[in-house]
XYZ file of C-alpha atoms in Angstrom:
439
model
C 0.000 0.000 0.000
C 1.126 3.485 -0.431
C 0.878 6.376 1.231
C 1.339 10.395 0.648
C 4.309 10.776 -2.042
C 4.250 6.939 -3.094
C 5.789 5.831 -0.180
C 4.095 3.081 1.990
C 2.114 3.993 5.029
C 4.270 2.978 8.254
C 2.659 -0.015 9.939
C 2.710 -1.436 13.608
C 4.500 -4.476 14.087
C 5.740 -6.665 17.474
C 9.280 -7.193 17.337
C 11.276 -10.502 19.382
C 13.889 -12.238 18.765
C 14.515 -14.817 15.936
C 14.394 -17.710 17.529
C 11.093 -17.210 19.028
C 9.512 -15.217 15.340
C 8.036 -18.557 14.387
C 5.473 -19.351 17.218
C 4.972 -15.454 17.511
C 3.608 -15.876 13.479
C 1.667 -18.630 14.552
C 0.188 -17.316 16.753
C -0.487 -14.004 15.090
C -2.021 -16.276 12.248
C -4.362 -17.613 14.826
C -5.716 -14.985 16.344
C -5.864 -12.904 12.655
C -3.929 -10.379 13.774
C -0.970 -10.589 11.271
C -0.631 -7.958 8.564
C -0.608 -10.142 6.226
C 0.364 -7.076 3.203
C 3.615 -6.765 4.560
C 6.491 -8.911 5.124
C 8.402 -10.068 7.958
C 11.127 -7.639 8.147
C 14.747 -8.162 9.652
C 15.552 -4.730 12.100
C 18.746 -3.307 12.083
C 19.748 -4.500 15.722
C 19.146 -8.213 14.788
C 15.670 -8.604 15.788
C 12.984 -9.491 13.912
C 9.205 -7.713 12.916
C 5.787 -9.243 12.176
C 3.118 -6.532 10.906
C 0.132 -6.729 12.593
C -3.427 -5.175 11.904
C -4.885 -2.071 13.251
C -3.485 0.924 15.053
C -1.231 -1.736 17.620
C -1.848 -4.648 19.961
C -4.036 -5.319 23.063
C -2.295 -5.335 26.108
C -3.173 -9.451 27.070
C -1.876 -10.146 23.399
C 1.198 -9.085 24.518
C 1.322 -11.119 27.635
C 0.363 -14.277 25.774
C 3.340 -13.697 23.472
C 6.358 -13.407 26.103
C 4.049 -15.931 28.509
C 2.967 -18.995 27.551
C 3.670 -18.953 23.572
C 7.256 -18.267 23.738
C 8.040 -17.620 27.451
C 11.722 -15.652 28.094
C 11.016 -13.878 24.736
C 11.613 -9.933 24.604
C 7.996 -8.742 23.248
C 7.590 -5.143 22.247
C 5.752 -3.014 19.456
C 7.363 -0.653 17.230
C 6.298 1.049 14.081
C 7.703 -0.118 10.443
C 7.931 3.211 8.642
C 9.154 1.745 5.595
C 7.291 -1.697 5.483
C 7.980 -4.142 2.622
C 4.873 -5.305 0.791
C 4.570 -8.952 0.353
C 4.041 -10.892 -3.122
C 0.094 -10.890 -2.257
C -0.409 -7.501 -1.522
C 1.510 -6.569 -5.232
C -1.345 -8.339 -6.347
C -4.185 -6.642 -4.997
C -6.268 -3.828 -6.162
C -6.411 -1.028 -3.192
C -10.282 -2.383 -2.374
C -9.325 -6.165 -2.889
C -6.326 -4.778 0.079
C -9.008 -2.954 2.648
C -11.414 -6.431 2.087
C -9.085 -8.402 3.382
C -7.730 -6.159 5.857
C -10.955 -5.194 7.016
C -12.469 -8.765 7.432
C -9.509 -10.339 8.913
C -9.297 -7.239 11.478
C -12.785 -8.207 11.961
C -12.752 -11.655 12.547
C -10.393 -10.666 15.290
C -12.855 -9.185 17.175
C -15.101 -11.537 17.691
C -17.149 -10.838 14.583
C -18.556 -13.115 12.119
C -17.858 -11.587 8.727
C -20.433 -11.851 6.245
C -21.897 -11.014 2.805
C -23.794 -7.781 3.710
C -20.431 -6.278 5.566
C -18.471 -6.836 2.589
C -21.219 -4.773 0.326
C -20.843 -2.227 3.102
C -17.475 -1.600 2.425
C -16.420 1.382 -0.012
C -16.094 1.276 -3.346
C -14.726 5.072 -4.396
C -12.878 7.676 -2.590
C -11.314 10.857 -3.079
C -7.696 10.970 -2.146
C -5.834 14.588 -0.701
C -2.430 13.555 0.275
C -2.818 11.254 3.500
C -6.327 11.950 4.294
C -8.911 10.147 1.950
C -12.462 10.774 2.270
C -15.074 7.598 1.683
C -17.852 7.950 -0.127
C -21.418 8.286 2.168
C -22.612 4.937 1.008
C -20.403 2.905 2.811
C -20.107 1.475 6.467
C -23.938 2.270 7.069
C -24.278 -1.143 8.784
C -25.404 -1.174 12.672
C -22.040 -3.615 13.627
C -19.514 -1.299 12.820
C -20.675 1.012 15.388
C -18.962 -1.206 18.406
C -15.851 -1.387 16.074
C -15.266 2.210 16.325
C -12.860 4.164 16.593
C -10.299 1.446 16.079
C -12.012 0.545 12.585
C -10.690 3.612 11.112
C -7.180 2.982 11.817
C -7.675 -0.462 9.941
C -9.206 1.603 7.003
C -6.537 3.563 6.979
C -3.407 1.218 7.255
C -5.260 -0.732 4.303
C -5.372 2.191 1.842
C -2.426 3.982 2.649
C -3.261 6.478 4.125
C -2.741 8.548 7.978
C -6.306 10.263 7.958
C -9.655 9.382 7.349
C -12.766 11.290 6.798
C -16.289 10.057 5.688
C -18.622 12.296 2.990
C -22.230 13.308 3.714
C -24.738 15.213 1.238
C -23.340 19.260 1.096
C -25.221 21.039 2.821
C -27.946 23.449 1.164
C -26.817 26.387 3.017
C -25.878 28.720 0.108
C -22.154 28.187 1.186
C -22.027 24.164 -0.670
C -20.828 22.952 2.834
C -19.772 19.741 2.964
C -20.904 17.334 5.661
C -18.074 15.693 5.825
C -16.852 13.750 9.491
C -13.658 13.392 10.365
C -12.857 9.621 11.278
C -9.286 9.365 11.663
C -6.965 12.335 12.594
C -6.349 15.960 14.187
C -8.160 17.762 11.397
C -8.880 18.075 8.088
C -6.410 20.441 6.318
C -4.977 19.355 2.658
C -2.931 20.804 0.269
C -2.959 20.188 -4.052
C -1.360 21.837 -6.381
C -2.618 22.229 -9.875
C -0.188 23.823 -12.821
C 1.667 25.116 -10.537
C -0.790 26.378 -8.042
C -0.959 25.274 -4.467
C -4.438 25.322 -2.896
C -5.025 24.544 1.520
C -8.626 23.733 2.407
C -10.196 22.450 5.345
C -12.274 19.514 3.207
C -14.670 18.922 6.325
C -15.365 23.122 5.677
C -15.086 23.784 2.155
C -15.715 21.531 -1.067
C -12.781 20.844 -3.706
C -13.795 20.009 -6.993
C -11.311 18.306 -9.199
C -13.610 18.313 -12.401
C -12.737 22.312 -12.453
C -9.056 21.370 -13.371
C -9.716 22.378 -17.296
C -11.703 25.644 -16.430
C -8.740 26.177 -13.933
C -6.252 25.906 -16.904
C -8.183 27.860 -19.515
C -8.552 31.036 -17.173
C -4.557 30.482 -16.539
C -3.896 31.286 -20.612
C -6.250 34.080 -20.554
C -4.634 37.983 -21.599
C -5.361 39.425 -18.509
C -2.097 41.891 -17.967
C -2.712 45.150 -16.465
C -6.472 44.070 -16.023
C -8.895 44.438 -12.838
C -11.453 41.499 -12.125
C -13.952 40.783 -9.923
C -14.463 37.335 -8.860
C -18.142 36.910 -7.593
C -17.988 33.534 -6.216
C -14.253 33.103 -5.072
C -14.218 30.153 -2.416
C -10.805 29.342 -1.946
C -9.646 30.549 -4.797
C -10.654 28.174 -7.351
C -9.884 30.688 -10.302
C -8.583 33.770 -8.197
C -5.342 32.105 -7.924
C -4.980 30.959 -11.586
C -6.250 34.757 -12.530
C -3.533 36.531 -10.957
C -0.254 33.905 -10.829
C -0.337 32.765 -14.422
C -2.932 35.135 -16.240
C -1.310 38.165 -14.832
C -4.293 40.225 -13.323
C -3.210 43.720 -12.082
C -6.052 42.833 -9.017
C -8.759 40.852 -8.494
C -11.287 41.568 -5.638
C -12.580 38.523 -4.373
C -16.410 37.914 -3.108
C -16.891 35.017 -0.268
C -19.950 34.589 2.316
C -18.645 31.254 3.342
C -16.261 32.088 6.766
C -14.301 28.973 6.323
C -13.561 29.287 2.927
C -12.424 32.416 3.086
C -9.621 31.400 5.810
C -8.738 29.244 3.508
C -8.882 32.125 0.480
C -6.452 34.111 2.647
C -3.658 31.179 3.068
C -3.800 30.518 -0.205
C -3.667 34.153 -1.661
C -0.033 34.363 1.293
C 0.714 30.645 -0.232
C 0.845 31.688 -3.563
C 2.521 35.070 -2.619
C -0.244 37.535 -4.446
C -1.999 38.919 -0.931
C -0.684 41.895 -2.232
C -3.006 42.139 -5.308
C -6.100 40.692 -4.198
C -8.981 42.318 -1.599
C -11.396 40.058 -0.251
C -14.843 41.304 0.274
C -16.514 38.873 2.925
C -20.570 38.538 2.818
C -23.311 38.830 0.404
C -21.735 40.072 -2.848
C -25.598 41.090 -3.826
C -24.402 43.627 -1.503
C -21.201 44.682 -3.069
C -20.387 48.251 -2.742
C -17.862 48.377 -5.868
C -18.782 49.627 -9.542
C -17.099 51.008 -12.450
C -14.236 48.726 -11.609
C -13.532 45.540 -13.942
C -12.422 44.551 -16.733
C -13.660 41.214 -16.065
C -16.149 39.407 -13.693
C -15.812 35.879 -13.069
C -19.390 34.225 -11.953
C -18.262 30.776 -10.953
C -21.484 29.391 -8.950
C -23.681 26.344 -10.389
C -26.006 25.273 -10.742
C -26.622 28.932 -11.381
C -25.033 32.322 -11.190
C -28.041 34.019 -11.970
C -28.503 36.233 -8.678
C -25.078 37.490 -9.537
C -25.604 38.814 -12.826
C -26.816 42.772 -11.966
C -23.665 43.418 -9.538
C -21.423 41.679 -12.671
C -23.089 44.584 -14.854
C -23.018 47.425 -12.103
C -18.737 45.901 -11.413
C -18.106 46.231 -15.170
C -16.289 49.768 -16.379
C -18.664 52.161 -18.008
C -16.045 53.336 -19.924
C -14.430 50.065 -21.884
C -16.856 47.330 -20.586
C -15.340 44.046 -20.030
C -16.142 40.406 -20.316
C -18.165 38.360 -17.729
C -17.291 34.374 -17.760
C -20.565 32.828 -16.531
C -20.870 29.715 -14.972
C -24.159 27.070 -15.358
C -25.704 23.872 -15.151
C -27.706 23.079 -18.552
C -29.647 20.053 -18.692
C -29.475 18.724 -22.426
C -30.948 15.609 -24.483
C -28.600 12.207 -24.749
C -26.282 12.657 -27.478
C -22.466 12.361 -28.038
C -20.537 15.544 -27.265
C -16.558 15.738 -26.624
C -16.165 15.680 -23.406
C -12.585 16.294 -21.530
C -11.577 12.970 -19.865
C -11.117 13.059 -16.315
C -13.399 16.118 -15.920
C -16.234 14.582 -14.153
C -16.871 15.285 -9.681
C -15.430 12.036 -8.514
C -12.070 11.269 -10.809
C -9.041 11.917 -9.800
C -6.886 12.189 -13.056
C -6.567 15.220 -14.947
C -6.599 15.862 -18.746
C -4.321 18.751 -19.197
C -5.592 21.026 -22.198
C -8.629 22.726 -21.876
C -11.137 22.078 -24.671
C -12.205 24.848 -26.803
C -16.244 24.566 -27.199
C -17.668 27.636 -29.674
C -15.801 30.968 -30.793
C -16.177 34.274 -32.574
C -20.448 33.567 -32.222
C -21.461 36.963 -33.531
C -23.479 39.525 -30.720
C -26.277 41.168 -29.859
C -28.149 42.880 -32.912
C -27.314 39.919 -35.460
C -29.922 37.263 -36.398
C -30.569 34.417 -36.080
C -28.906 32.561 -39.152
C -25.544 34.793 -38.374
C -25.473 33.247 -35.099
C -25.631 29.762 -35.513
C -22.964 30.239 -38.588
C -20.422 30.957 -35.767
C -21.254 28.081 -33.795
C -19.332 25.018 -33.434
C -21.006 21.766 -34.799
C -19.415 20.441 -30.987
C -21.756 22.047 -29.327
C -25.285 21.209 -28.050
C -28.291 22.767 -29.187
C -29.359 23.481 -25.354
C -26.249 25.635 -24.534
C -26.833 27.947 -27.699
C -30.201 28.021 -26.426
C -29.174 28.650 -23.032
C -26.156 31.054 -24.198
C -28.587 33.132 -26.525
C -30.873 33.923 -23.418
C -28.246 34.811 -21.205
C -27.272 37.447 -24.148
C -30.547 38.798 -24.093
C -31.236 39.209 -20.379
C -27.725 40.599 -20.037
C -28.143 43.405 -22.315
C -31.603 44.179 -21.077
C -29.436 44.083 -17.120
C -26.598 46.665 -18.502
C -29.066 48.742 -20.000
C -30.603 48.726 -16.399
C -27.948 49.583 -14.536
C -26.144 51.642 -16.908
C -28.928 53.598 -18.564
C -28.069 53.286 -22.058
C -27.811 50.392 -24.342
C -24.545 47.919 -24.149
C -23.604 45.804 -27.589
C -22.703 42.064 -26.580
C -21.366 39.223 -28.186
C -20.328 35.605 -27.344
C -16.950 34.791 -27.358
C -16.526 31.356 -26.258
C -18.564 28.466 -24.474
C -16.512 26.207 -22.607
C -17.898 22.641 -21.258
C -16.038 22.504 -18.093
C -17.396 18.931 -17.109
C -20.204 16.673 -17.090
C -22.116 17.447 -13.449
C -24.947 14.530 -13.853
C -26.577 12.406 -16.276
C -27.786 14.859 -19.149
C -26.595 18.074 -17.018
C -23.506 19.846 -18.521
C -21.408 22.546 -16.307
C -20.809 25.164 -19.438
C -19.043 28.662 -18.826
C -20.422 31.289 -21.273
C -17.989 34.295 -22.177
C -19.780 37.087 -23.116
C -18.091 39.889 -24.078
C -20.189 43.466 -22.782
C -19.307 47.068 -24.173
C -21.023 50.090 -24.033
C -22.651 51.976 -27.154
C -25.355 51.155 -29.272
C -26.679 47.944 -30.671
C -25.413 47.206 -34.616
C -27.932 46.916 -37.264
């Protein structure tokens, strides 16, 4: 098994000497408390380690040992920090690993193992370093209840990892908090790094989504020099970070009601080393004070932005205008589409160029015919649909706020991953100047 870094996850194991290794195994065997993914390991003074399961060894297991099995024998535990997998466990798939681990451990507390606690076990994870979070439909069985808290460490030793933590449903609080429960560990602070940019959460606070990775990239290779954006919806700095490191944003004023993530907002901006050019406006961003200010607006909320769309127009320079990059969720038909592999909420591996979607779709004041000339045969008919509206109500917004008329135009549509069956997260770019409409 590994742990953070590739390296295996250190392991408990009693140590004695040679002579007496034998009847300590069998015994071990017995009782099911040998590791049996690891090998018997030779330690550097002469003596000689058997893994065993679980976070160490009862007390009376000890006494048997250096009593009656192999009385006169030194028994003591010590942890293997670089344990040697045996031939069976280089077999073994990582669930195959915590099945085997997890029943033996079991067995060796008195409980039958059956059927129903196997299907109980977990089938998918998410992985941050050495904490991994199970999936909520897992462990829901009453016996594992009087198996706790010393489950966990078996859990944990079988996947390679130091930390455990267990997902619930995120809350509907207008924050996306996750209810996640911290099994296994002091807390629940992570660190990942994508193209270069290193992001601290608290994942039993604040929600990391790895199907953002190609959004992420795409806003990184964005001409943003000298440029001021407001990012509506910042979190922990999903896209505030990519903004200013690699696109080059003079400033970016971030928006966050969510207390948590905004801690973790400000270690990342210090992390990162661009506090300098980034103010963070905690609360209600309906509430924003700012105007006249942006060259861009970021709106990075699904399943919909929408509430955020008249403090985009009232951010956005009166003078040049700027571009908003709206986020959605837009249900569509079954049908084949290209979709970015690795982009969807649960997988872990990430395709590395962002895919381009439409471009160049002409703006507000052409018809109907224009338009779908500049849009890509890629595309579904629901997010022109979808797009087209969000043109429209736009324009009717800036005129609102600004009191005159704004031209607009769609730049780009991006599908940034597949959210559910039929439901596809898009980002519209629509580009927003002031003066009047053409034609």
């Amino acid at each position: 098994m590994e742990g953070e870094g590739g390296k295996p996850a250190a392991v408990v194991a009693v140590v004695t000497e040679p002579r007496f290794a034998q009847r300590y195994r069998e015994y071990l065997e017995e009782e099911k408390l040998l590791h049996g993914q690891h090998r018997v390991q030779r330690m550097p003074d002469g003596t000689v380690a058997l893994p065993v399961l679980g976070a160490g060894l009862p007390e009376r297991h000890l006494r048997e040992l250096s009593g009656r099995v192999a009385p006169g024998s030194t028994c003591r535990l010590a942890r293997l920090l670089d344990p040697v997998p045996s031939k069976r466990a280089q077999g073994c798939s990582p669930a195959q690993r915590l099945c085997l681990q997890v029943s033996r451990w079991v067995a060796s507390q008195g409980v039958t193992w059956s059927a129903a606690l196997e299907a109980d076990l977990p089938r998918s994870w998410q992985r941050h370093g050495d904490l991994l979070v199970l999936s909520e439909d897992c462990f829901k069985a009453e016996q594992w209840r009087n198996l706790e808290p010393e489950l966990w460490a078996t859990v944990a030793s079988a996947l390679g990892v130091r930390r455990l933590a267990k997902r619930g449903r995120v809350s509907p609080d207008g924050a996306r908090t996750p209810a996640v429960t911290l099994l296994l560990g002091d807390d629940g602070w992570v660190e990942h790094v994508d193209n270069g940019v290193r992001y601290t959460l608290d994942v039993t606070r604040c929600m990391f989504s790895f199907g953002n990775i190609t959004e992420k990239l795409r806003v990184a290779s964005l001409p943003c020099a000298g440029q001021v954006l407001v990012d509506l919806y910042a979190g922990i700095g999903y896209f505030t970070l990519p903004f200013l490191v690699h696109a080059a944003a003079a400033f970016v004023h971030a928006c966050e009601w969510n207390p948590h993530a905004v801690v973790a907002l400000r270690r990342n901006l210090e992390l990162n080393g661009v506090l300098d050019r980034c103010q963070i406006h905690f609360g209600d961003n309906r509430k924003l004070k700012l105007s006249n200010i942006a060259d861009r607006v970021n709106l990075g909320l699904i399943p919909s932005s929408e509430e955020g769309w008249p403090i985009a127009c009232q951010v956005l320079r009166k003078d040049a205008g700027g571009i908003l990059h709206i986020h959605q969720n837009v249900e569509s038909s079954p049908g084949k589409v290209l979709q970015p592999p690795g982009s969807s909420e649960m997988e872990e591996e990430h395709w590395p160029y962002p895919q381009q979607i439409i471009t160049n779709h002409r703006g507000n004041g052409a018809t109907r015919d224009s338009r779908r000339k500049g849009l890509s045969v890629a595309t579904k008919p629901e997010w022109r649909r979808w797009a087209e509206s969000a043109e429209t109500r736009i324009a009717a917004l800036l005129q609102q706020v600004h009191g005159e008329a704004w031209k607009t135009q769609i730049l780009h549509i991006q599908l940034v991953k597949s959210y559910a069956p039929h439901v596809d997260h898009i980002v519209l770019d629509l580009e927003c100047r002031p003066g009047p409409l053409v034609g």
